[in-house]
């Protein structure tokens, strides 16, 4: 964890540096501070520019919020419905937590009722924070992108890796880190247009690796010893520096995009070029676009301007591809061709 | 749609457009579908961003190089925008945009992408549903 991301607790107040946003959180239950620490301390990539500060108050409430009070017109998430009301984001979860985030004042209040499903409730509150951060990053001019990245040795441009969770972004990234490639991270990136170029910045330098990856990467043995990412997956939160030192970057310029697909076929690697519209399509599907046009427009513009500068390809990775000795070399060639 | 020929239409405010490649894309935030338009189509959409009538679009298209034989394609393009509910009636009678230019006229095209963006997302950072591991 970088010094800027280190939480400091004092009278149940915690401060986190999450990329270009600084969170100052007051808890009225210290248990919540402990439970949310793994989520909020994951944004550990160093960030030296000035931060936009958001103040958050997390309080216990006597009764759950009424889930039907919001329609989800701004966003509908698996665990939250979100509306935009008078420049306030109002988010309510089915377990009754409620966030009011005043976008003008940069202040949020999260009310958490008593609930028998404590684990579910913590996850609901985590999603409230992810929502708050995603909007705060966008307000700071950054587009949150659910994508990994790879930078070839000796180059400064990166290839964005786009795919839903569980498609193999992290495994593919790991396969090239061990060959000297570098990365901004495995699934959390911020994009911003600067002087006609897209800049990509790292947010989190921890990977979410499945213990199965140790079969392919012997140096990543003992993956099961790392902490579990969530109760829904067997993936582990891994400090990548401990396995492949010197591979982490904080900033890069995207030059290529790969849509990663897993295949049950034995043929290890298939590469299909994408045109600009297809590349945009892939990129936009890795960005959460809210229902409010004034919030959606900068994100869509960033995706379009970025896509127009990328060479894209769909890369299908076959079953057990990582066990084949030639696979990494073929993959490397395919990715390098996107930056040629 | 002929009854609408004298009406003034506006691109719906929750339809977000952006320039891409040889034209633009329009994302309908209500349905989550998005559409590609070519350069001529983008010029017409820009007119509707400010508000325009069908006859104003036909007149502007003539200035951009369209001939009378292009009228069916232009009308079909506007009909498609209406059918997809990307346009709504405009109030007021503001003058149509006159600063839109088309360097090489081709009949306007609107193509709807098959798959809409996700309506229910995993989180505010991760739009996709995770695959089974």
Coordinates of C-alpha atoms in Angstrom, one line a residue:
Chain A
X1 CA 0.0 0.0 0.0
X2 CA 1.3 3.5 -0.8
X3 CA 1.7 6.0 1.9
X4 CA -1.1 8.1 0.4
X5 CA -3.5 5.2 0.6
X6 CA -2.8 4.3 4.2
X7 CA -5.9 4.7 6.4
X8 CA -5.5 6.7 9.6
X9 CA -8.0 6.0 12.3
X10 CA -8.8 8.6 14.9
X11 CA -12.1 8.6 16.8
X12 CA -13.6 6.3 14.2
X13 CA -12.5 8.6 11.3
X14 CA -10.7 7.0 8.4
X15 CA -9.0 8.8 5.5
X16 CA -8.3 7.0 2.2
X17 CA -6.6 8.2 -0.9
X18 CA -8.4 6.5 -3.8
X19 CA -6.7 7.8 -7.0
X20 CA -7.8 11.4 -7.6
X21 CA -10.3 11.3 -4.7
X22 CA -9.7 11.6 -1.0
X23 CA -12.3 10.1 1.3
X24 CA -12.8 11.3 4.8
X25 CA -15.1 8.9 6.5
X26 CA -16.7 9.2 9.9
X27 CA -18.2 6.0 11.3
X28 CA -20.5 5.7 14.2
X29 CA -19.7 1.9 14.3
X30 CA -16.0 1.0 14.4
X31 CA -17.0 -2.5 13.0
X32 CA -18.0 -0.9 9.7
X33 CA -14.6 0.9 9.5
X34 CA -12.9 -2.5 9.8
X35 CA -15.2 -4.2 7.4
X36 CA -14.8 -1.6 4.7
X37 CA -11.0 -1.3 5.0
X38 CA -10.2 -4.2 2.5
X39 CA -12.4 -2.4 -0.2
X40 CA -11.1 1.1 0.4
X41 CA -7.5 0.2 0.9
X42 CA -7.3 -1.6 -2.5
X43 CA -6.8 1.7 -4.4
X44 CA -3.2 1.6 -3.6
X45 CA -1.6 3.0 -6.8
X46 CA 0.4 6.1 -6.1
X47 CA -1.2 9.3 -7.1
X48 CA 0.6 12.6 -6.6
X49 CA -1.9 15.1 -8.1
X50 CA -4.3 17.1 -6.0
X51 CA -7.3 15.2 -4.7
X52 CA -11.0 16.0 -4.7
X53 CA -12.1 15.4 -1.1
X54 CA -15.4 13.8 -0.3
X55 CA -16.7 13.6 3.2
X56 CA -18.8 10.6 4.2
X57 CA -20.8 9.9 7.3
X58 CA -21.7 6.2 7.9
X59 CA -24.4 5.9 10.5
X60 CA -26.6 3.3 12.0
X61 CA -30.3 3.8 11.4
X62 CA -33.2 2.3 13.3
X63 CA -35.2 1.2 10.3
X64 CA -34.4 0.1 6.7
X65 CA -34.9 2.5 3.8
X66 CA -37.8 1.7 1.5
X67 CA -36.3 0.1 -1.6
X68 CA -39.3 1.1 -3.6
X69 CA -38.5 4.8 -2.9
X70 CA -36.1 4.8 -5.9
X71 CA -36.7 3.5 -9.4
X72 CA -33.1 2.9 -10.6
X73 CA -33.5 5.5 -13.4
X74 CA -29.9 6.7 -12.9
X75 CA -28.4 3.2 -12.4
X76 CA -29.7 -0.3 -11.6
X77 CA -27.0 -2.4 -10.0
X78 CA -27.3 -5.9 -8.7
X79 CA -27.4 -4.6 -5.1
X80 CA -28.6 -1.0 -5.5
X81 CA -31.1 1.2 -7.2
X82 CA -29.9 4.7 -7.8
X83 CA -31.8 7.9 -8.8
X84 CA -30.5 11.4 -9.3
X85 CA -32.7 13.8 -7.4
X86 CA -31.8 17.5 -7.3
X87 CA -28.1 16.9 -7.8
X88 CA -28.1 14.2 -5.1
X89 CA -27.5 10.6 -5.8
X90 CA -29.9 8.6 -3.8
X91 CA -29.0 4.9 -3.6
X92 CA -31.0 2.2 -1.7
X93 CA -30.3 -1.5 -1.4
X94 CA -32.7 -4.3 -0.9
X95 CA -31.3 -4.8 2.7
X96 CA -32.2 -1.2 3.5
X97 CA -29.0 0.8 3.4
X98 CA -29.4 4.3 1.9
X99 CA -26.9 6.7 0.6
X100 CA -27.5 10.4 -0.1
X101 CA -24.6 11.9 -2.0
X102 CA -24.7 15.6 -2.5
X103 CA -22.7 16.1 -5.7
X104 CA -22.4 19.8 -5.3
X105 CA -21.1 19.8 -1.7
X106 CA -19.1 16.6 -2.0
X107 CA -20.8 15.2 1.1
X108 CA -22.5 11.8 1.5
X109 CA -24.4 10.1 4.3
X110 CA -24.9 6.4 4.4
X111 CA -27.5 5.0 6.7
X112 CA -27.2 1.3 7.7
X113 CA -30.1 -0.4 9.4
X114 CA -29.9 -3.4 11.7
X115 CA -30.0 -6.5 9.5
X116 CA -29.6 -10.3 10.2
X117 CA -27.7 -10.8 7.0
X118 CA -24.6 -8.9 8.1
X119 CA -22.3 -10.1 5.3
X120 CA -24.9 -9.1 2.7
X121 CA -25.3 -5.8 4.4
X122 CA -21.5 -5.1 4.3
X123 CA -21.5 -5.9 0.6
X124 CA -24.4 -3.5 0.1
X125 CA -22.5 -0.7 1.8
X126 CA -19.4 -1.6 -0.2
X127 CA -21.4 -1.1 -3.3
X128 CA -22.5 2.3 -2.0
X129 CA -18.9 3.3 -1.7
X130 CA -18.0 2.0 -5.2
X131 CA -20.9 4.1 -6.6
X132 CA -19.7 7.2 -4.6
X133 CA -16.1 6.7 -5.9
X134 CA -17.1 6.1 -9.5
X135 CA -19.1 9.3 -9.5
X136 CA -16.4 11.3 -7.7
X137 CA -13.7 10.0 -10.2
X138 CA -16.0 11.1 -13.1
X139 CA -16.5 14.5 -11.5
X140 CA -12.7 14.8 -11.3
X141 CA -12.6 14.3 -15.1
X142 CA -11.7 10.6 -15.1
X143 CA -13.6 7.8 -16.8
X144 CA -13.7 4.6 -14.7
X145 CA -12.9 1.7 -17.0
X146 CA -13.3 -2.0 -15.9
X147 CA -10.2 -3.2 -17.8
X148 CA -6.7 -4.5 -17.3
X149 CA -3.7 -3.3 -19.2
X150 CA -0.3 -4.6 -20.5
X151 CA 2.7 -2.6 -21.6
X152 CA 5.5 -4.4 -23.6
X153 CA 9.1 -4.2 -22.4
X154 CA 10.7 -0.9 -23.4
X155 CA 7.5 0.7 -24.5
X156 CA 5.2 3.3 -22.9
X157 CA 1.9 2.5 -24.7
X158 CA -0.4 0.0 -23.2
X159 CA -3.0 -2.5 -24.5
X160 CA -6.3 -2.4 -22.7
X161 CA -7.7 -5.8 -21.8
X162 CA -11.5 -5.8 -21.8
X163 CA -13.8 -8.7 -20.7
X164 CA -16.3 -9.5 -18.1
X165 CA -15.1 -10.7 -14.7
X166 CA -14.0 -14.4 -15.0
X167 CA -13.0 -14.2 -18.6
X168 CA -9.3 -14.4 -17.9
X169 CA -8.0 -10.9 -17.9
X170 CA -5.8 -11.4 -14.9
X171 CA -4.5 -14.8 -16.1
X172 CA -3.6 -13.4 -19.5
X173 CA -1.9 -10.5 -17.8
X174 CA 0.1 -12.7 -15.5
X175 CA 1.2 -14.8 -18.5
X176 CA 3.0 -11.8 -19.9
X177 CA 4.2 -10.2 -16.7
X178 CA 6.4 -13.2 -16.3
X179 CA 7.9 -12.4 -19.7
X180 CA 8.8 -8.9 -18.7
X181 CA 5.6 -7.0 -19.6
X182 CA 4.3 -4.3 -17.2
X183 CA 0.8 -3.4 -16.1
X184 CA -1.3 -0.6 -14.6
X185 CA -3.6 -3.3 -13.0
X186 CA -5.8 -6.2 -13.8
X187 CA -9.3 -4.7 -13.8
X188 CA -9.4 -1.1 -12.6
X189 CA -8.2 1.8 -14.8
X190 CA -9.0 5.5 -15.1
X191 CA -9.0 7.2 -18.5
X192 CA -8.8 10.9 -19.3
X193 CA -8.4 12.9 -22.4
X194 CA -5.3 15.2 -22.2
X195 CA -4.1 17.3 -25.1
X196 CA -5.8 15.2 -27.7
X197 CA -4.4 11.9 -26.2
X198 CA -6.0 9.4 -23.8
X199 CA -4.1 8.9 -20.6
X200 CA -4.7 5.7 -18.6
X201 CA -3.9 5.7 -14.9
X202 CA -3.6 2.9 -12.4
X203 CA -6.0 2.7 -9.4
X204 CA -5.2 -0.6 -7.7
X205 CA -2.0 -2.6 -7.9
X206 CA -3.4 -5.8 -6.4
X207 CA -4.6 -8.6 -8.6
X208 CA -7.5 -10.9 -8.1
X209 CA -6.0 -14.3 -9.1
X210 CA -7.6 -17.7 -8.9
X211 CA -5.5 -20.2 -7.1
X212 CA -5.7 -22.4 -10.2
X213 CA -3.3 -20.0 -11.9
X214 CA -0.5 -21.6 -9.8
X215 CA -0.7 -24.6 -12.2
X216 CA 0.5 -22.4 -15.0
X217 CA 2.8 -20.0 -13.2
X218 CA 5.1 -21.9 -10.8
X219 CA 6.4 -18.7 -9.2
X220 CA 2.9 -17.9 -8.1
X221 CA 2.6 -21.0 -5.9
X222 CA 0.8 -20.6 -2.5
X223 CA -1.9 -18.4 -4.0
X224 CA -4.3 -20.0 -1.6
X225 CA -2.5 -18.4 1.2
X226 CA -3.5 -14.9 0.1
X227 CA -6.8 -13.4 1.4
X228 CA -10.0 -14.3 -0.4
X229 CA -11.4 -11.5 -2.6
X230 CA -15.1 -12.1 -1.6
X231 CA -17.4 -14.8 -0.5
X232 CA -18.7 -15.2 -4.1
X233 CA -15.4 -16.2 -5.6
X234 CA -12.3 -18.3 -4.8
X235 CA -10.1 -15.6 -6.2
X236 CA -7.4 -14.2 -4.0
X237 CA -6.2 -10.6 -3.5
X238 CA -2.5 -10.8 -4.5
X239 CA 0.2 -8.2 -4.2
X240 CA 1.7 -8.5 -7.6
X241 CA 4.9 -7.0 -6.6
X242 CA 5.5 -10.0 -4.3
X243 CA 5.4 -12.4 -7.2
X244 CA 6.6 -10.4 -10.2
X245 CA 8.5 -7.4 -8.9
X246 CA 9.1 -4.3 -10.9
X247 CA 6.1 -4.8 -13.2
X248 CA 3.8 -2.1 -12.0
X249 CA 3.2 1.2 -13.7
X250 CA 1.1 4.2 -12.8
X251 CA 0.4 5.8 -16.2
X252 CA 0.4 4.9 -19.8
X253 CA -1.1 5.8 -23.2
X254 CA -3.5 3.3 -24.6
X255 CA -2.5 2.2 -28.1
X256 CA -4.4 -1.1 -28.5
X257 CA -7.4 -2.9 -27.1
X258 CA -8.0 -6.6 -26.7
X259 CA -11.4 -8.2 -26.1
X260 CA -10.5 -11.3 -24.1
X261 CA -12.7 -14.4 -24.6
X262 CA -12.3 -17.8 -23.1
X263 CA -12.9 -20.8 -25.4
X264 CA -13.6 -24.4 -24.6
X265 CA -11.8 -25.3 -27.8
X266 CA -8.3 -26.8 -27.7
X267 CA -6.9 -24.4 -30.3
X268 CA -4.9 -22.1 -28.0
X269 CA -5.2 -18.7 -29.6
X270 CA -7.4 -17.0 -32.1
X271 CA -7.0 -13.3 -33.0
X272 CA -9.7 -11.4 -35.0
X273 CA -9.2 -7.7 -35.8
X274 CA -11.9 -5.2 -34.7
X275 CA -12.8 -2.0 -36.6
X276 CA -13.2 1.3 -34.8
X277 CA -16.9 0.9 -34.2
X278 CA -16.4 -2.6 -32.8
X279 CA -13.5 -1.4 -30.6
X280 CA -15.8 1.4 -29.3
X281 CA -18.5 -1.1 -28.6
X282 CA -16.1 -3.3 -26.5
X283 CA -14.8 -0.3 -24.7
X284 CA -18.2 1.2 -23.9
X285 CA -19.3 -2.1 -22.4
X286 CA -16.6 -1.8 -19.8
X287 CA -17.8 1.6 -18.7
X288 CA -20.8 2.1 -16.4
X289 CA -22.9 4.7 -18.2
X290 CA -25.6 6.3 -16.0
X291 CA -29.0 7.3 -17.2
X292 CA -28.4 11.0 -16.8
X293 CA -27.2 12.5 -20.1
X294 CA -25.0 15.2 -18.6
X295 CA -23.2 12.5 -16.6
X296 CA -23.2 10.0 -19.5
X297 CA -21.9 12.3 -22.2
X298 CA -18.3 12.8 -21.0
X299 CA -17.9 9.0 -20.5
X300 CA -19.3 8.2 -23.9
X301 CA -17.1 10.9 -25.5
X302 CA -14.0 9.6 -23.8
X303 CA -14.8 6.1 -25.0
X304 CA -15.3 7.3 -28.6
X305 CA -12.1 9.4 -28.6
X306 CA -10.1 6.7 -27.1
X307 CA -11.5 4.0 -29.4
X308 CA -10.6 6.1 -32.5
X309 CA -7.0 6.0 -31.5
X310 CA -6.8 2.2 -30.7
X311 CA -6.1 -0.8 -32.8
X312 CA -8.5 -3.5 -31.5
X313 CA -8.6 -7.3 -31.7
X314 CA -10.7 -10.1 -30.2
X315 CA -8.4 -12.7 -28.6
X316 CA -9.9 -16.1 -27.9
X317 CA -7.9 -18.1 -25.5
X318 CA -8.4 -21.9 -25.7
X319 CA -8.8 -24.5 -23.0
X320 CA -5.5 -25.1 -21.2
X321 CA -3.7 -22.7 -23.5
X322 CA -1.5 -21.5 -20.7
X323 CA 0.0 -25.0 -20.4
X324 CA 1.3 -24.9 -23.9
X325 CA 4.9 -23.7 -24.1
X326 CA 4.4 -21.7 -27.3
X327 CA 1.3 -19.9 -26.2
X328 CA 2.8 -17.0 -24.4
X329 CA 5.1 -16.3 -27.4
X330 CA 2.2 -16.4 -29.8
X331 CA 0.1 -14.1 -27.6
X332 CA 3.0 -11.7 -27.2
X333 CA 3.4 -11.4 -31.0
X334 CA -0.4 -10.9 -31.5
X335 CA -0.4 -8.1 -28.9
X336 CA 2.7 -6.4 -30.2
X337 CA 1.1 -6.2 -33.6
X338 CA -1.5 -4.0 -32.2
X339 CA 1.1 -1.4 -31.2
X340 CA 3.1 -1.6 -34.4
Chain B
X1 CA -45.3 9.6 -40.6
X2 CA -46.5 12.1 -43.3
X3 CA -48.6 13.9 -40.8
X4 CA -45.4 14.9 -39.0
X5 CA -43.8 16.4 -42.0
X6 CA -44.5 20.0 -40.9
X7 CA -43.6 19.4 -37.2
X8 CA -40.3 20.5 -35.6
X9 CA -38.4 17.6 -34.0
X10 CA -35.6 17.5 -31.5
X11 CA -33.2 14.7 -30.6
X12 CA -34.3 13.4 -27.3
X13 CA -32.2 14.9 -24.5
X14 CA -31.4 11.4 -23.2
X15 CA -30.0 10.3 -26.5
X16 CA -26.3 11.0 -26.3
X17 CA -24.3 11.4 -29.5
X18 CA -20.6 11.4 -30.1
X19 CA -18.4 11.6 -33.2
X20 CA -16.8 8.2 -34.2
X21 CA -14.8 7.2 -37.3
X22 CA -16.8 8.2 -40.4
X23 CA -19.9 9.5 -38.7
X24 CA -21.1 9.2 -35.1
X25 CA -22.9 7.0 -32.6
X26 CA -26.0 7.8 -30.7
X27 CA -26.6 6.1 -27.4
X28 CA -30.3 6.0 -26.3
X29 CA -30.0 6.1 -22.5
X30 CA -33.6 5.0 -22.1
X31 CA -33.3 1.7 -24.0
X32 CA -29.5 1.3 -23.8
X33 CA -29.4 0.6 -27.5
X34 CA -26.9 2.5 -29.6
X35 CA -26.9 3.4 -33.3
X36 CA -24.2 4.3 -35.9
X37 CA -24.8 7.0 -38.4
X38 CA -22.6 7.9 -41.4
X39 CA -21.4 11.5 -42.1
X40 CA -24.6 12.6 -43.8
X41 CA -26.7 11.0 -41.1
X42 CA -24.6 12.7 -38.5
X43 CA -25.2 16.1 -40.2
X44 CA -28.9 15.5 -40.0
X45 CA -28.8 14.4 -36.4
X46 CA -26.9 17.6 -35.5
X47 CA -29.8 19.6 -37.1
X48 CA -32.2 17.7 -34.8
X49 CA -30.0 18.4 -31.8
X50 CA -31.0 22.0 -32.2
X51 CA -34.5 21.3 -33.6
X52 CA -35.5 21.0 -37.2
X53 CA -38.4 20.2 -39.5
X54 CA -38.4 17.6 -42.2
X55 CA -38.4 20.3 -44.9
X56 CA -35.5 22.1 -43.3
X57 CA -33.5 18.9 -43.4
X58 CA -34.4 18.4 -47.0
X59 CA -33.3 21.9 -47.8
X60 CA -30.0 21.6 -45.9
X61 CA -29.4 18.2 -47.6
X62 CA -29.7 19.9 -51.0
X63 CA -27.0 22.4 -49.9
X64 CA -24.8 19.4 -48.9
X65 CA -25.1 17.9 -52.4
X66 CA -28.3 15.8 -52.2
X67 CA -30.5 15.6 -55.2
X68 CA -34.2 15.0 -55.5
X69 CA -33.6 11.3 -55.9
X70 CA -32.1 11.3 -52.4
X71 CA -35.4 12.5 -50.8
X72 CA -36.7 8.9 -50.2
X73 CA -33.4 8.0 -48.4
X74 CA -33.6 11.2 -46.3
X75 CA -37.2 10.7 -45.4
X76 CA -36.5 7.0 -44.6
X77 CA -33.7 8.1 -42.3
X78 CA -36.0 10.6 -40.5
X79 CA -38.7 7.9 -40.3
X80 CA -36.2 5.5 -38.7
X81 CA -35.2 8.1 -36.1
X82 CA -38.9 8.6 -35.3
X83 CA -39.6 4.9 -35.2
X84 CA -36.7 4.4 -32.8
X85 CA -38.2 7.3 -30.7
X86 CA -34.9 9.2 -30.9
X87 CA -36.8 12.4 -31.8
X88 CA -39.5 14.2 -29.8
X89 CA -41.7 17.1 -30.8
X90 CA -39.9 20.4 -30.3
X91 CA -41.5 23.3 -28.6
X92 CA -40.9 26.8 -30.0
X93 CA -39.8 27.8 -33.5
X94 CA -36.1 28.3 -33.2
X95 CA -34.2 28.5 -36.5
X96 CA -32.6 25.3 -37.7
X97 CA -28.8 25.0 -37.4
X98 CA -27.0 26.4 -40.5
X99 CA -23.4 25.7 -39.4
X100 CA -23.5 22.0 -40.2
X101 CA -21.4 21.0 -43.2
X102 CA -21.0 17.8 -45.2
X103 CA -18.0 17.6 -47.5
X104 CA -19.0 14.5 -49.4
X105 CA -22.7 13.7 -49.5
X106 CA -23.9 10.1 -49.4
X107 CA -27.4 8.9 -48.5
X108 CA -27.8 9.0 -44.8
X109 CA -27.7 5.7 -42.9
X110 CA -28.7 4.7 -39.4
X111 CA -27.8 1.2 -38.2
X112 CA -29.0 -0.1 -34.8
X113 CA -26.5 -2.3 -33.0
X114 CA -27.9 -5.7 -32.0
X115 CA -26.9 -5.8 -28.4
X116 CA -27.9 -3.0 -26.0
X117 CA -25.7 -1.9 -23.2
X118 CA -26.3 -3.7 -19.9
X119 CA -29.4 -2.6 -18.0
X120 CA -28.4 -4.2 -14.7
X121 CA -24.8 -3.9 -13.7
X122 CA -22.6 -5.7 -11.2
X123 CA -21.4 -2.5 -9.6
X124 CA -20.9 1.2 -10.4
X125 CA -17.4 0.2 -11.7
X126 CA -18.1 -3.1 -13.4
X127 CA -20.9 -3.2 -15.9
X128 CA -20.7 -6.8 -16.9
X129 CA -22.1 -9.9 -15.3
X130 CA -19.3 -12.2 -14.2
X131 CA -18.8 -15.5 -16.0
X132 CA -19.1 -18.7 -14.0
X133 CA -15.7 -19.8 -12.8

